[in-house]
Amino acid sequence: ALYDAALELLNGCEDWPAEFAEPAVILKAETIGRRDPVGAVRYLSTVADLVSSPAQRFDLAIQFGKAHSLVRAFSQAESRYAEARELAHAVPHGLATMAYHDLRMHWYRRECDAGAREAELAIAHPDPSIASAAYAFRAWMRAGSGDYAAHVEDLCKAVSFATAPTAEPVDVATLATSIHALAQVGFEMADGAAVAAARRASGALAWTPDVARHHYTTLRAFGWDAFMRGRAGEAQWAFKEARSLAPTLAWRVLAHLDRASVARFSGNEFWTAEEMAQADALAYDVQWGSTHDEERQLLVLFAVLHAPTDAPRAQQYAAMYSQIGTENVDPNLGVYGDPRASAFQRYAEGRIEQTLGRKSAAVAALEEAYRIFDAASYRFRASLAASALAELTGEERWRAAAVRHAGTYPDCPLATLADRSAAREDEMPVQLSPLQRQIARALWSGADVADLSRRFSRSTFTIQNQIATVHQAFGVTTRAELLDEARRRRLT
């Protein structure tokens, strides 16, 4: 996965002697296609006349098929694969190679038949890169049919090539993709063995800048898994390391939000405020309309984290998310026809509706998300959805569900989060209005009068009157006394 270096070495290969030019132009097309499938098709069209041997024409047709399939031009891809199939006898293991590409096409078409003959032929391919990728494709096909245990099993097999002795190196991008997927799924399902397998593979892989996104998301998953197992310090270091590798500004913002979330869960509001301030500062330069994939979920996380202390800003992020749209929240799951894609989208919608104060819509979306996460044994997400429903409804069943799912992680600090959240609300003076409660939380998070005036679009005179009301309700006269009282009531 050193694509720029490879392209530099292949510069001018079109003019090399034929015996070297034929394989070189195909390798160049594959390298271009890793980042620009359309560019690969364009390049292949200009060099097709340089390829004449049956074996190289087979590879040429394969590269055309791969590039077309990546841009969802399936009819063109099938046509090229048909050409390759006619030449499969000209290369060693040609039929197994074709089985692998047929498996990819099943996958792209959302045909989740993990028992297809192509799968068995592809995973038996002697090329470890093809075999590893075949296990990964079959894993996602299993997920598409709802067999999540087999999904994890195949991902473990896919990443095992990172540590197994092989006759030739395994494609770094293939392994990086599978390691990220296994780390994420293992964490979500509280599967310690799966996360351990991902950690071993990650440690053995020579990560490169061209797969930085997968490295970043893998470290994120490790960080959240550590936090959910009671190792908050390890989680914070993982998020800090991920931030140093962030491939985009939006991912840098997410690293700060992750650290803010852990600080919030740990009851450290000062640290939360510090990380949120850094995230907000960076977010001004993010072109949100151009974000895609999971980057878009940052807006949801912003809204959720700001909601307790800065409702206007929370609603600003919520409105931005609603305006941009909720499609492609997790494109991987969407491609595979995985029902978890719908759950991610509905969870995001539910939290946005909650932030905007539309309770009925929020409850409906979150209940649907919870049902899917629960059925898929996505413990972390199910716990979050249940906690949000407990906040919205006050129903004990949701509080119990949140604790039950969080409790599947040993020493999980979220196992009692819903109960602590409810207890904290009970410790708030009943006479305070929702605005005054937000002002109280903001005060012990470090906000001053000017900050509160800006946040809530009120004059400093009005804010000072609201602060006086808060002080009176808590039976204090100064900010320092308010903080001491909040600590005594275990509100911070």
Tab-separated table of C-alpha atoms in Angstrom:
chain	number	residue	atom	x	y	z
A	1	ALA	CA	0.000	0.000	0.000
A	2	LEU	CA	2.611	2.504	-1.193
A	3	TYR	CA	0.758	3.687	-4.248
A	4	ASP	CA	2.653	6.888	-5.038
A	5	ALA	CA	5.981	5.041	-4.839
A	6	ALA	CA	4.638	2.269	-7.065
A	7	LEU	CA	3.385	4.719	-9.682
A	8	GLU	CA	6.721	6.503	-9.683
A	9	LEU	CA	8.536	3.217	-10.336
A	10	LEU	CA	6.079	2.396	-13.125
A	11	ASN	CA	6.397	5.787	-14.791
A	12	GLY	CA	6.988	5.307	-18.511
A	13	CYS	CA	6.383	1.559	-18.372
A	14	GLU	CA	4.328	1.815	-21.561
A	15	ASP	CA	7.593	2.228	-23.487
A	16	TRP	CA	9.432	-0.687	-21.880
A	17	PRO	CA	10.215	-3.839	-23.888
A	18	ALA	CA	7.025	-5.831	-24.469
A	19	GLU	CA	7.849	-8.662	-22.052
A	20	PHE	CA	8.076	-6.104	-19.221
A	21	ALA	CA	5.519	-3.582	-20.471
A	22	GLU	CA	2.616	-6.066	-20.537
A	23	PRO	CA	2.586	-6.932	-16.816
A	24	ALA	CA	3.714	-3.424	-15.870
A	25	VAL	CA	0.776	-1.570	-17.460
A	26	ILE	CA	-1.644	-3.966	-15.768
A	27	LEU	CA	0.045	-3.404	-12.419
A	28	LYS	CA	-0.101	0.347	-13.027
A	29	ALA	CA	-3.817	0.127	-13.767
A	30	GLU	CA	-4.393	-1.818	-10.554
A	31	THR	CA	-2.431	0.776	-8.574
A	32	ILE	CA	-4.426	3.648	-10.082
A	33	GLY	CA	-7.646	1.771	-9.393
A	34	ARG	CA	-6.937	1.554	-5.681
A	35	ARG	CA	-7.788	5.243	-5.402
A	36	ASP	CA	-9.470	6.120	-8.708
A	37	PRO	CA	-11.436	3.322	-10.423
A	38	VAL	CA	-12.643	5.673	-13.169
A	39	GLY	CA	-9.045	6.699	-13.834
A	40	ALA	CA	-8.117	3.015	-14.027
A	41	VAL	CA	-10.722	2.379	-16.726
A	42	ARG	CA	-9.486	5.388	-18.652
A	43	TYR	CA	-5.868	4.234	-18.400
A	44	LEU	CA	-6.685	0.642	-19.349
A	45	SER	CA	-8.449	1.870	-22.480
A	46	THR	CA	-5.259	3.624	-23.603
A	47	VAL	CA	-2.932	0.641	-23.073
A	48	ALA	CA	-5.117	-2.301	-24.128
A	49	ASP	CA	-3.259	-2.535	-27.446
A	50	LEU	CA	0.013	-3.180	-25.577
A	51	VAL	CA	-1.257	-6.475	-24.158
A	52	SER	CA	-1.221	-9.513	-26.419
A	53	SER	CA	-0.323	-12.702	-24.511
A	54	PRO	CA	-3.283	-14.805	-23.260
A	55	ALA	CA	-2.148	-14.613	-19.628
A	56	GLN	CA	-1.823	-10.845	-19.711
A	57	ARG	CA	-5.099	-10.424	-21.592
A	58	PHE	CA	-6.711	-12.427	-18.786
A	59	ASP	CA	-5.237	-10.002	-16.250
A	60	LEU	CA	-6.296	-7.030	-18.394
A	61	ALA	CA	-9.901	-8.239	-18.460
A	62	ILE	CA	-9.790	-8.826	-14.703
A	63	GLN	CA	-8.580	-5.269	-14.069
A	64	PHE	CA	-11.279	-3.850	-16.336
A	65	GLY	CA	-13.879	-5.915	-14.453
A	66	LYS	CA	-12.594	-4.799	-11.043
A	67	ALA	CA	-12.589	-1.129	-12.002
A	68	HIS	CA	-16.094	-1.272	-13.488
A	69	SER	CA	-17.460	-3.130	-10.461
A	70	LEU	CA	-16.023	-0.528	-8.078
A	71	VAL	CA	-18.099	2.185	-9.759
A	72	ARG	CA	-21.146	-0.110	-9.883
A	73	ALA	CA	-21.049	-0.471	-13.679
A	74	PHE	CA	-22.062	-4.106	-13.293
A	75	SER	CA	-23.005	-4.920	-16.886
A	76	GLN	CA	-19.611	-3.704	-18.136
A	77	ALA	CA	-17.894	-5.611	-15.338
A	78	GLU	CA	-19.712	-8.839	-16.216
A	79	SER	CA	-18.783	-8.401	-19.860
A	80	ARG	CA	-15.096	-8.070	-18.987
A	81	TYR	CA	-15.239	-11.016	-16.603
A	82	ALA	CA	-16.778	-13.085	-19.391
A	83	GLU	CA	-13.704	-12.290	-21.501
A	84	ALA	CA	-11.461	-13.338	-18.617
A	85	ARG	CA	-13.365	-16.580	-18.133
A	86	GLU	CA	-12.581	-17.574	-21.726
A	87	LEU	CA	-8.876	-17.164	-20.942
A	88	ALA	CA	-8.839	-18.683	-17.466
A	89	HIS	CA	-7.069	-21.813	-18.722
A	90	ALA	CA	-4.082	-19.662	-19.752
A	91	VAL	CA	-3.023	-18.828	-16.193
A	92	PRO	CA	-2.289	-20.932	-13.123
A	93	HIS	CA	-5.327	-21.189	-10.851
A	94	GLY	CA	-7.354	-19.221	-13.378
A	95	LEU	CA	-10.641	-20.853	-12.405
A	96	ALA	CA	-10.056	-20.136	-8.715
A	97	THR	CA	-9.223	-16.529	-9.589
A	98	MET	CA	-12.451	-16.243	-11.555
A	99	ALA	CA	-14.336	-17.741	-8.602
A	100	TYR	CA	-12.950	-14.973	-6.417
A	101	HIS	CA	-14.130	-12.255	-8.786
A	102	ASP	CA	-17.507	-13.945	-9.182
A	103	LEU	CA	-17.753	-13.898	-5.379
A	104	ARG	CA	-17.032	-10.174	-5.411
A	105	MET	CA	-19.835	-9.638	-7.912
A	106	HIS	CA	-22.275	-11.628	-5.748
A	107	TRP	CA	-21.255	-9.388	-2.876
A	108	TYR	CA	-21.727	-6.161	-4.836
A	109	ARG	CA	-25.145	-7.329	-6.002
A	110	ARG	CA	-26.158	-8.056	-2.396
A	111	GLU	CA	-26.591	-11.751	-3.128
A	112	CYS	CA	-25.785	-13.088	0.328
A	113	ASP	CA	-25.266	-16.765	-0.457
A	114	ALA	CA	-22.231	-17.568	1.677
A	115	GLY	CA	-22.505	-21.215	0.668
A	116	ALA	CA	-21.949	-20.502	-3.024
A	117	ARG	CA	-19.380	-22.722	-4.738
A	118	GLU	CA	-17.389	-19.625	-5.705
A	119	ALA	CA	-16.726	-18.920	-2.041
A	120	GLU	CA	-15.190	-22.322	-1.401
A	121	LEU	CA	-12.951	-22.065	-4.466
A	122	ALA	CA	-11.860	-18.519	-3.656
A	123	ILE	CA	-10.880	-19.114	-0.022
A	124	ALA	CA	-8.785	-22.082	-1.170
A	125	HIS	CA	-6.788	-19.916	-3.591
A	126	PRO	CA	-3.011	-20.289	-3.075
A	127	ASP	CA	-2.536	-16.508	-3.283
A	128	PRO	CA	-2.911	-15.392	0.376
A	129	SER	CA	-4.153	-11.947	-0.643
A	130	ILE	CA	-7.021	-13.469	-2.623
A	131	ALA	CA	-7.819	-16.014	0.084
A	132	SER	CA	-7.859	-13.320	2.796
A	133	ALA	CA	-10.104	-11.054	0.721
A	134	ALA	CA	-12.396	-13.976	-0.086
A	135	TYR	CA	-12.902	-14.692	3.613
A	136	ALA	CA	-13.746	-11.011	4.124
A	137	PHE	CA	-16.284	-10.963	1.299
A	138	ARG	CA	-17.890	-14.138	2.614
A	139	ALA	CA	-17.940	-12.605	6.105
A	140	TRP	CA	-20.009	-9.677	4.903
A	141	MET	CA	-22.292	-11.978	2.948
A	142	ARG	CA	-22.903	-13.879	6.188
A	143	ALA	CA	-23.693	-10.590	7.908
A	144	GLY	CA	-26.130	-9.702	5.139
A	145	SER	CA	-28.051	-12.899	5.909
A	146	GLY	CA	-27.991	-12.168	9.644
A	147	ASP	CA	-25.417	-14.780	10.674
A	148	TYR	CA	-23.260	-12.486	12.793
A	149	ALA	CA	-21.349	-15.231	14.612
A	150	ALA	CA	-20.162	-16.634	11.271
A	151	HIS	CA	-19.442	-13.084	10.157
A	152	VAL	CA	-16.955	-12.691	13.011
A	153	GLU	CA	-15.507	-16.151	12.393
A	154	ASP	CA	-14.719	-15.380	8.756
A	155	LEU	CA	-13.239	-11.973	9.614
A	156	CYS	CA	-10.934	-13.726	12.092
A	157	LYS	CA	-9.805	-16.039	9.293
A	158	ALA	CA	-9.298	-13.070	6.973
A	159	VAL	CA	-6.962	-11.278	9.398
A	160	SER	CA	-5.117	-14.459	10.401
A	161	PHE	CA	-3.015	-14.072	7.243
A	162	ALA	CA	-1.303	-11.083	8.891
A	163	THR	CA	0.477	-13.395	11.324
A	164	ALA	CA	0.593	-16.657	9.362
A	165	PRO	CA	3.724	-17.604	7.383
A	166	THR	CA	2.956	-17.201	3.673
A	167	ALA	CA	4.985	-17.719	0.516
A	168	GLU	CA	4.439	-14.105	-0.504
A	169	PRO	CA	3.369	-10.892	1.271
A	170	VAL	CA	-0.332	-10.317	1.799
A	171	ASP	CA	-1.910	-7.180	0.378
A	172	VAL	CA	-1.772	-4.495	3.069
A	173	ALA	CA	-5.006	-2.784	2.015
A	174	THR	CA	-6.888	-6.093	2.129
A	175	LEU	CA	-5.664	-6.826	5.639
A	176	ALA	CA	-6.190	-3.244	6.840
A	177	THR	CA	-9.836	-3.314	5.764
A	178	SER	CA	-10.489	-6.619	7.527
A	179	ILE	CA	-8.616	-5.671	10.701
A	180	HIS	CA	-10.666	-2.496	10.993
A	181	ALA	CA	-13.899	-4.427	10.418
A	182	LEU	CA	-13.030	-7.120	12.967
A	183	ALA	CA	-11.930	-4.599	15.603
A	184	GLN	CA	-15.166	-2.647	15.179
A	185	VAL	CA	-17.510	-5.622	15.146
A	186	GLY	CA	-15.650	-7.345	17.991
A	187	PHE	CA	-15.889	-4.227	20.142
A	188	GLU	CA	-19.564	-3.664	19.350
A	189	MET	CA	-20.411	-7.283	20.223
A	190	ALA	CA	-18.240	-7.374	23.376
A	191	ASP	CA	-16.315	-10.234	21.747
A	192	GLY	CA	-12.959	-10.135	23.499
A	193	ALA	CA	-11.499	-12.959	21.393
A	194	ALA	CA	-12.312	-11.113	18.160
A	195	VAL	CA	-10.760	-7.877	19.428
A	196	ALA	CA	-7.665	-9.810	20.545
A	197	ALA	CA	-7.354	-11.320	17.045
A	198	ALA	CA	-7.635	-7.845	15.526
A	199	ARG	CA	-4.964	-6.550	17.912
A	200	ARG	CA	-2.542	-9.338	16.950
A	201	ALA	CA	-3.080	-8.692	13.258
A	202	SER	CA	-2.777	-4.923	13.713
A	203	GLY	CA	0.523	-5.339	15.532
A	204	ALA	CA	1.899	-7.496	12.736
A	205	LEU	CA	0.764	-5.265	9.849
A	206	ALA	CA	3.104	-2.696	8.305
A	207	TRP	CA	0.557	0.131	8.223
A	208	THR	CA	1.165	2.790	5.570
A	209	PRO	CA	-0.263	6.290	4.972
A	210	ASP	CA	-2.384	4.931	2.124
A	211	VAL	CA	-4.430	2.897	4.630
A	212	ALA	CA	-4.424	5.588	7.336
A	213	ARG	CA	-8.221	5.671	7.483
A	214	HIS	CA	-8.367	2.005	8.455
A	215	HIS	CA	-5.520	2.445	10.932
A	216	TYR	CA	-7.366	5.365	12.511
A	217	THR	CA	-10.684	3.537	12.801
A	218	THR	CA	-8.953	0.424	14.138
A	219	LEU	CA	-7.323	2.423	16.934
A	220	ARG	CA	-10.701	4.035	17.660
A	221	ALA	CA	-12.310	0.628	18.068
A	222	PHE	CA	-9.496	-0.505	20.360
A	223	GLY	CA	-9.944	2.668	22.407
A	224	TRP	CA	-13.666	2.171	22.878
A	225	ASP	CA	-13.201	-1.500	23.684
A	226	ALA	CA	-10.652	-0.549	26.368
A	227	PHE	CA	-13.031	2.029	27.840
A	228	MET	CA	-15.943	-0.392	27.920
A	229	ARG	CA	-13.734	-2.831	29.819
A	230	GLY	CA	-12.898	-0.276	32.485
A	231	ARG	CA	-9.568	0.949	31.099
A	232	ALA	CA	-10.351	4.648	30.562
A	233	GLY	CA	-6.689	5.720	30.567
A	234	GLU	CA	-5.829	3.250	27.800
A	235	ALA	CA	-8.831	4.482	25.832
A	236	GLN	CA	-7.707	8.087	26.013
A	237	TRP	CA	-4.236	7.187	24.788
A	238	ALA	CA	-5.709	5.201	21.884
A	239	PHE	CA	-7.828	8.192	20.872
A	240	LYS	CA	-4.816	10.471	21.144
A	241	GLU	CA	-2.779	8.166	18.884
A	242	ALA	CA	-5.682	7.968	16.452
A	243	ARG	CA	-5.827	11.772	16.313
A	244	SER	CA	-2.173	11.877	15.221
A	245	LEU	CA	-3.060	9.553	12.307
A	246	ALA	CA	-6.347	11.194	11.325
A	247	PRO	CA	-6.546	11.255	7.488
A	248	THR	CA	-8.961	14.202	7.410
A	249	LEU	CA	-9.864	17.189	9.552
A	250	ALA	CA	-13.235	15.608	10.355
A	251	TRP	CA	-11.516	12.530	11.771
A	252	ARG	CA	-9.330	14.787	13.948
A	253	VAL	CA	-12.509	16.358	15.269
A	254	LEU	CA	-13.879	12.895	16.032
A	255	ALA	CA	-10.812	12.039	18.110
A	256	HIS	CA	-11.560	15.038	20.334
A	257	LEU	CA	-15.211	14.014	20.552
A	258	ASP	CA	-14.228	10.484	21.553
A	259	ARG	CA	-12.069	11.866	24.351
A	260	ALA	CA	-14.920	14.193	25.379
A	261	SER	CA	-17.341	11.257	25.456
A	262	VAL	CA	-15.069	9.199	27.698
A	263	ALA	CA	-14.565	12.211	29.950
A	264	ARG	CA	-18.355	12.718	30.125
A	265	PHE	CA	-18.977	9.058	30.928
A	266	SER	CA	-16.267	9.266	33.594
A	267	GLY	CA	-17.937	12.305	35.181
A	268	ASN	CA	-15.105	14.713	34.325
A	269	GLU	CA	-16.993	17.719	32.946
A	270	PHE	CA	-13.955	20.001	32.915
A	271	TRP	CA	-12.095	17.628	30.616
A	272	THR	CA	-15.252	17.245	28.544
A	273	ALA	CA	-15.506	21.010	28.092
A	274	GLU	CA	-11.840	21.280	27.108
A	275	GLU	CA	-12.092	18.586	24.438
A	276	MET	CA	-15.390	20.007	23.149
A	277	ALA	CA	-13.848	23.452	22.802
A	278	GLN	CA	-11.044	22.016	20.661
A	279	ALA	CA	-13.515	19.999	18.590
A	280	ASP	CA	-15.732	23.035	18.011
A	281	ALA	CA	-12.756	25.142	16.935
A	282	LEU	CA	-11.704	22.558	14.349
A	283	ALA	CA	-15.271	21.945	13.188
A	284	TYR	CA	-15.562	25.489	11.807
A	285	ASP	CA	-13.164	24.508	9.008
A	286	VAL	CA	-14.872	21.223	8.086
A	287	GLN	CA	-16.886	21.319	4.864
A	288	TRP	CA	-19.770	19.284	6.255
A	289	GLY	CA	-21.612	19.169	2.964
A	290	SER	CA	-18.705	17.222	1.487
A	291	THR	CA	-18.414	14.689	4.312
A	292	HIS	CA	-19.354	11.097	3.761
A	293	ASP	CA	-19.222	7.715	5.416
A	294	GLU	CA	-19.093	7.742	9.194
A	295	GLU	CA	-17.744	11.311	9.203
A	296	ARG	CA	-21.317	12.555	9.054
A	297	GLN	CA	-22.074	10.983	12.426
A	298	LEU	CA	-19.829	13.592	14.037
A	299	LEU	CA	-22.725	16.037	13.827
A	300	VAL	CA	-24.894	13.660	15.848
A	301	LEU	CA	-22.182	13.234	18.470
A	302	PHE	CA	-21.710	17.001	18.639
A	303	ALA	CA	-25.438	17.460	19.265
A	304	VAL	CA	-25.575	14.767	21.960
A	305	LEU	CA	-22.516	16.055	23.817
A	306	HIS	CA	-23.598	19.705	23.710
A	307	ALA	CA	-27.232	19.055	24.660
A	308	PRO	CA	-26.807	19.067	28.489
A	309	THR	CA	-24.950	22.397	28.649
A	310	ASP	CA	-25.397	24.269	25.346
A	311	ALA	CA	-28.791	23.522	23.820
A	312	PRO	CA	-28.590	26.170	21.057
A	313	ARG	CA	-25.310	24.798	19.764
A	314	ALA	CA	-26.614	21.243	20.040
A	315	GLN	CA	-29.634	22.178	17.961
A	316	GLN	CA	-27.406	23.923	15.433
A	317	TYR	CA	-25.489	20.695	14.835
A	318	ALA	CA	-28.722	18.707	14.800
A	319	ALA	CA	-30.235	20.984	12.180
A	320	MET	CA	-27.079	20.754	10.084
A	321	TYR	CA	-27.239	16.957	10.175
A	322	SER	CA	-30.906	16.948	9.193
A	323	GLN	CA	-30.211	19.322	6.316
A	324	ILE	CA	-27.306	17.301	4.913
A	325	GLY	CA	-29.181	14.027	5.174
A	326	THR	CA	-28.784	10.694	6.902
A	327	GLU	CA	-27.932	8.432	3.994
A	328	ASN	CA	-24.599	6.583	3.950
A	329	VAL	CA	-24.191	6.690	7.731
A	330	ASP	CA	-22.216	3.487	7.410
A	331	PRO	CA	-21.720	2.692	3.708
A	332	ASN	CA	-20.104	-0.704	4.331
A	333	LEU	CA	-23.197	-2.029	6.063
A	334	GLY	CA	-25.407	-0.472	3.406
A	335	VAL	CA	-23.521	-2.127	0.552
A	336	TYR	CA	-23.884	-5.549	2.105
A	337	GLY	CA	-27.611	-5.190	2.664
A	338	ASP	CA	-26.939	-5.461	6.396
A	339	PRO	CA	-29.907	-4.506	8.616
A	340	ARG	CA	-27.471	-2.842	11.017
A	341	ALA	CA	-27.172	-0.021	8.463
A	342	SER	CA	-30.787	0.891	9.165
A	343	ALA	CA	-30.135	0.751	12.906
A	344	PHE	CA	-27.239	3.212	12.679
A	345	GLN	CA	-29.387	5.578	10.651
A	346	ARG	CA	-32.391	5.304	12.958
A	347	TYR	CA	-30.207	5.787	16.045
A	348	ALA	CA	-28.759	8.952	14.546
A	349	GLU	CA	-32.238	10.216	13.648
A	350	GLY	CA	-33.490	9.427	17.149
A	351	ARG	CA	-30.724	11.354	18.878
A	352	ILE	CA	-31.283	14.311	16.568
A	353	GLU	CA	-35.014	14.308	17.272
A	354	GLN	CA	-34.235	14.080	20.991
A	355	THR	CA	-31.941	17.096	20.735
A	356	LEU	CA	-34.622	19.061	18.887
A	357	GLY	CA	-37.200	18.205	21.561
A	358	ARG	CA	-39.431	15.988	19.420
A	359	LYS	CA	-39.974	13.188	21.911
A	360	SER	CA	-42.401	10.929	20.028
A	361	ALA	CA	-40.282	10.828	16.876
A	362	ALA	CA	-37.150	10.267	18.937
A	363	VAL	CA	-38.660	7.346	20.853
A	364	ALA	CA	-39.931	5.680	17.663
A	365	ALA	CA	-36.541	5.929	15.931
A	366	LEU	CA	-34.559	4.792	18.958
A	367	GLU	CA	-36.847	1.844	19.651
A	368	GLU	CA	-36.363	0.616	16.080
A	369	ALA	CA	-32.596	1.056	16.359
A	370	TYR	CA	-32.548	-0.777	19.673
A	371	ARG	CA	-34.458	-3.765	18.279
A	372	ILE	CA	-31.935	-4.238	15.485
A	373	PHE	CA	-28.869	-3.706	17.669
A	374	ASP	CA	-30.261	-6.088	20.263
A	375	ALA	CA	-30.944	-8.794	17.661
A	376	ALA	CA	-27.424	-8.381	16.240
A	377	SER	CA	-25.831	-8.514	19.722
A	378	TYR	CA	-24.379	-5.046	19.148
A	379	ARG	CA	-24.018	-4.509	22.879
A	380	PHE	CA	-22.454	-1.045	22.850
A	381	ARG	CA	-24.998	0.486	20.476
A	382	ALA	CA	-27.899	-1.286	22.170
A	383	SER	CA	-26.770	0.125	25.504
A	384	LEU	CA	-26.572	3.652	24.087
A	385	ALA	CA	-30.001	3.385	22.456
A	386	ALA	CA	-31.553	1.998	25.648
A	387	SER	CA	-29.913	4.752	27.740
A	388	ALA	CA	-31.351	7.397	25.424
A	389	LEU	CA	-34.799	5.788	25.698
A	390	ALA	CA	-34.470	5.740	29.485
A	391	GLU	CA	-33.736	9.466	29.435
A	392	LEU	CA	-36.712	10.139	27.180
A	393	THR	CA	-39.316	7.895	28.805
A	394	GLY	CA	-38.117	7.373	32.363
A	395	GLU	CA	-39.145	3.727	31.995
A	396	GLU	CA	-37.304	1.195	34.125
A	397	ARG	CA	-37.237	-1.407	31.326
A	398	TRP	CA	-34.969	0.773	29.221
A	399	ARG	CA	-32.711	1.547	32.152
A	400	ALA	CA	-32.436	-2.182	32.861
A	401	ALA	CA	-31.715	-2.935	29.193
A	402	ALA	CA	-28.933	-0.347	29.106
A	403	VAL	CA	-27.317	-1.863	32.188
A	404	ARG	CA	-27.735	-5.413	30.868
A	405	HIS	CA	-25.997	-4.714	27.557
A	406	ALA	CA	-23.213	-2.674	29.132
A	407	GLY	CA	-22.717	-5.420	31.689
A	408	THR	CA	-21.530	-7.826	28.983
A	409	TYR	CA	-18.198	-5.946	29.062
A	410	PRO	CA	-16.155	-6.821	32.169
A	411	ASP	CA	-15.755	-3.831	34.522
A	412	CYS	CA	-17.781	-1.611	32.186
A	413	PRO	CA	-18.234	1.927	33.557
A	414	LEU	CA	-21.492	2.282	31.603
A	415	ALA	CA	-23.157	-0.598	33.441
A	416	THR	CA	-24.576	1.860	35.967
A	417	LEU	CA	-24.674	4.929	33.733
A	418	ALA	CA	-28.434	4.992	33.289
A	419	ASP	CA	-28.989	4.687	37.030
A	420	ARG	CA	-26.406	7.410	37.744
A	421	SER	CA	-28.006	9.678	35.140
A	422	ALA	CA	-31.416	9.250	36.715
A	423	ALA	CA	-29.969	9.814	40.180
A	424	ARG	CA	-28.268	12.988	39.007
A	425	GLU	CA	-31.521	14.382	37.666
A	426	ASP	CA	-33.194	13.578	41.000
A	427	GLU	CA	-30.515	15.631	42.772
A	428	MET	CA	-31.335	18.707	40.709
A	429	PRO	CA	-33.616	21.185	42.534
A	430	VAL	CA	-37.119	20.561	41.245
A	431	GLN	CA	-37.919	24.278	40.901
A	432	LEU	CA	-35.286	24.825	38.191
A	433	SER	CA	-36.535	25.197	34.632
A	434	PRO	CA	-34.877	23.238	31.776
A	435	LEU	CA	-32.924	26.383	30.820
A	436	GLN	CA	-31.784	26.918	34.404
A	437	ARG	CA	-30.621	23.290	34.623
A	438	GLN	CA	-28.523	23.792	31.510
A	439	ILE	CA	-27.076	26.973	32.975
A	440	ALA	CA	-26.223	25.120	36.186
A	441	ARG	CA	-24.407	22.379	34.273
A	442	ALA	CA	-22.583	24.963	32.180
A	443	LEU	CA	-21.499	26.860	35.307
A	444	TRP	CA	-19.802	23.885	36.908
A	445	SER	CA	-18.273	23.055	33.535
A	446	GLY	CA	-16.425	26.377	33.595
A	447	ALA	CA	-18.636	28.724	31.528
A	448	ASP	CA	-18.770	32.407	32.474
A	449	VAL	CA	-21.516	34.994	32.034
A	450	ALA	CA	-20.310	36.030	28.569
A	451	ASP	CA	-20.224	32.395	27.418
A	452	LEU	CA	-23.764	31.812	28.695
A	453	SER	CA	-25.043	35.008	27.091
A	454	ARG	CA	-23.696	33.871	23.725
A	455	ARG	CA	-24.901	30.284	24.074
A	456	PHE	CA	-28.453	31.044	25.066
A	457	SER	CA	-28.931	34.331	23.190
A	458	ARG	CA	-29.839	36.181	26.389
A	459	SER	CA	-28.515	39.463	27.710
A	460	THR	CA	-25.888	39.371	30.437
A	461	PHE	CA	-28.482	40.939	32.782
A	462	THR	CA	-30.898	38.044	32.137
A	463	ILE	CA	-28.140	35.477	32.554
A	464	GLN	CA	-27.073	37.001	35.856
A	465	ASN	CA	-30.669	36.784	37.092
A	466	GLN	CA	-30.843	33.126	36.024
A	467	ILE	CA	-27.570	32.416	37.833
A	468	ALA	CA	-28.977	34.028	40.962
A	469	THR	CA	-32.001	31.738	40.720
A	470	VAL	CA	-29.717	28.715	40.333
A	471	HIS	CA	-27.659	29.764	43.363
A	472	GLN	CA	-30.809	30.228	45.415
A	473	ALA	CA	-32.163	26.812	44.426
A	474	PHE	CA	-28.923	25.143	45.501
A	475	GLY	CA	-28.662	27.244	48.668
A	476	VAL	CA	-25.333	28.852	47.715
A	477	THR	CA	-24.071	32.345	46.941
A	478	THR	CA	-20.923	31.829	44.808
A	479	ARG	CA	-19.735	29.720	41.890
A	480	ALA	CA	-17.226	27.934	44.149
A	481	GLU	CA	-19.989	27.016	46.586
A	482	LEU	CA	-22.156	25.860	43.671
A	483	LEU	CA	-19.400	23.547	42.463
A	484	ASP	CA	-18.905	22.151	45.972
A	485	GLU	CA	-22.634	21.535	46.296
A	486	ALA	CA	-22.800	19.897	42.853
A	487	ARG	CA	-19.979	17.575	43.872
A	488	ARG	CA	-21.700	16.780	47.163
A	489	ARG	CA	-24.839	15.830	45.235
A	490	ARG	CA	-22.676	13.823	42.805
A	491	LEU	CA	-23.833	15.933	39.885
A	492	THR	CA	-20.278	16.264	38.544
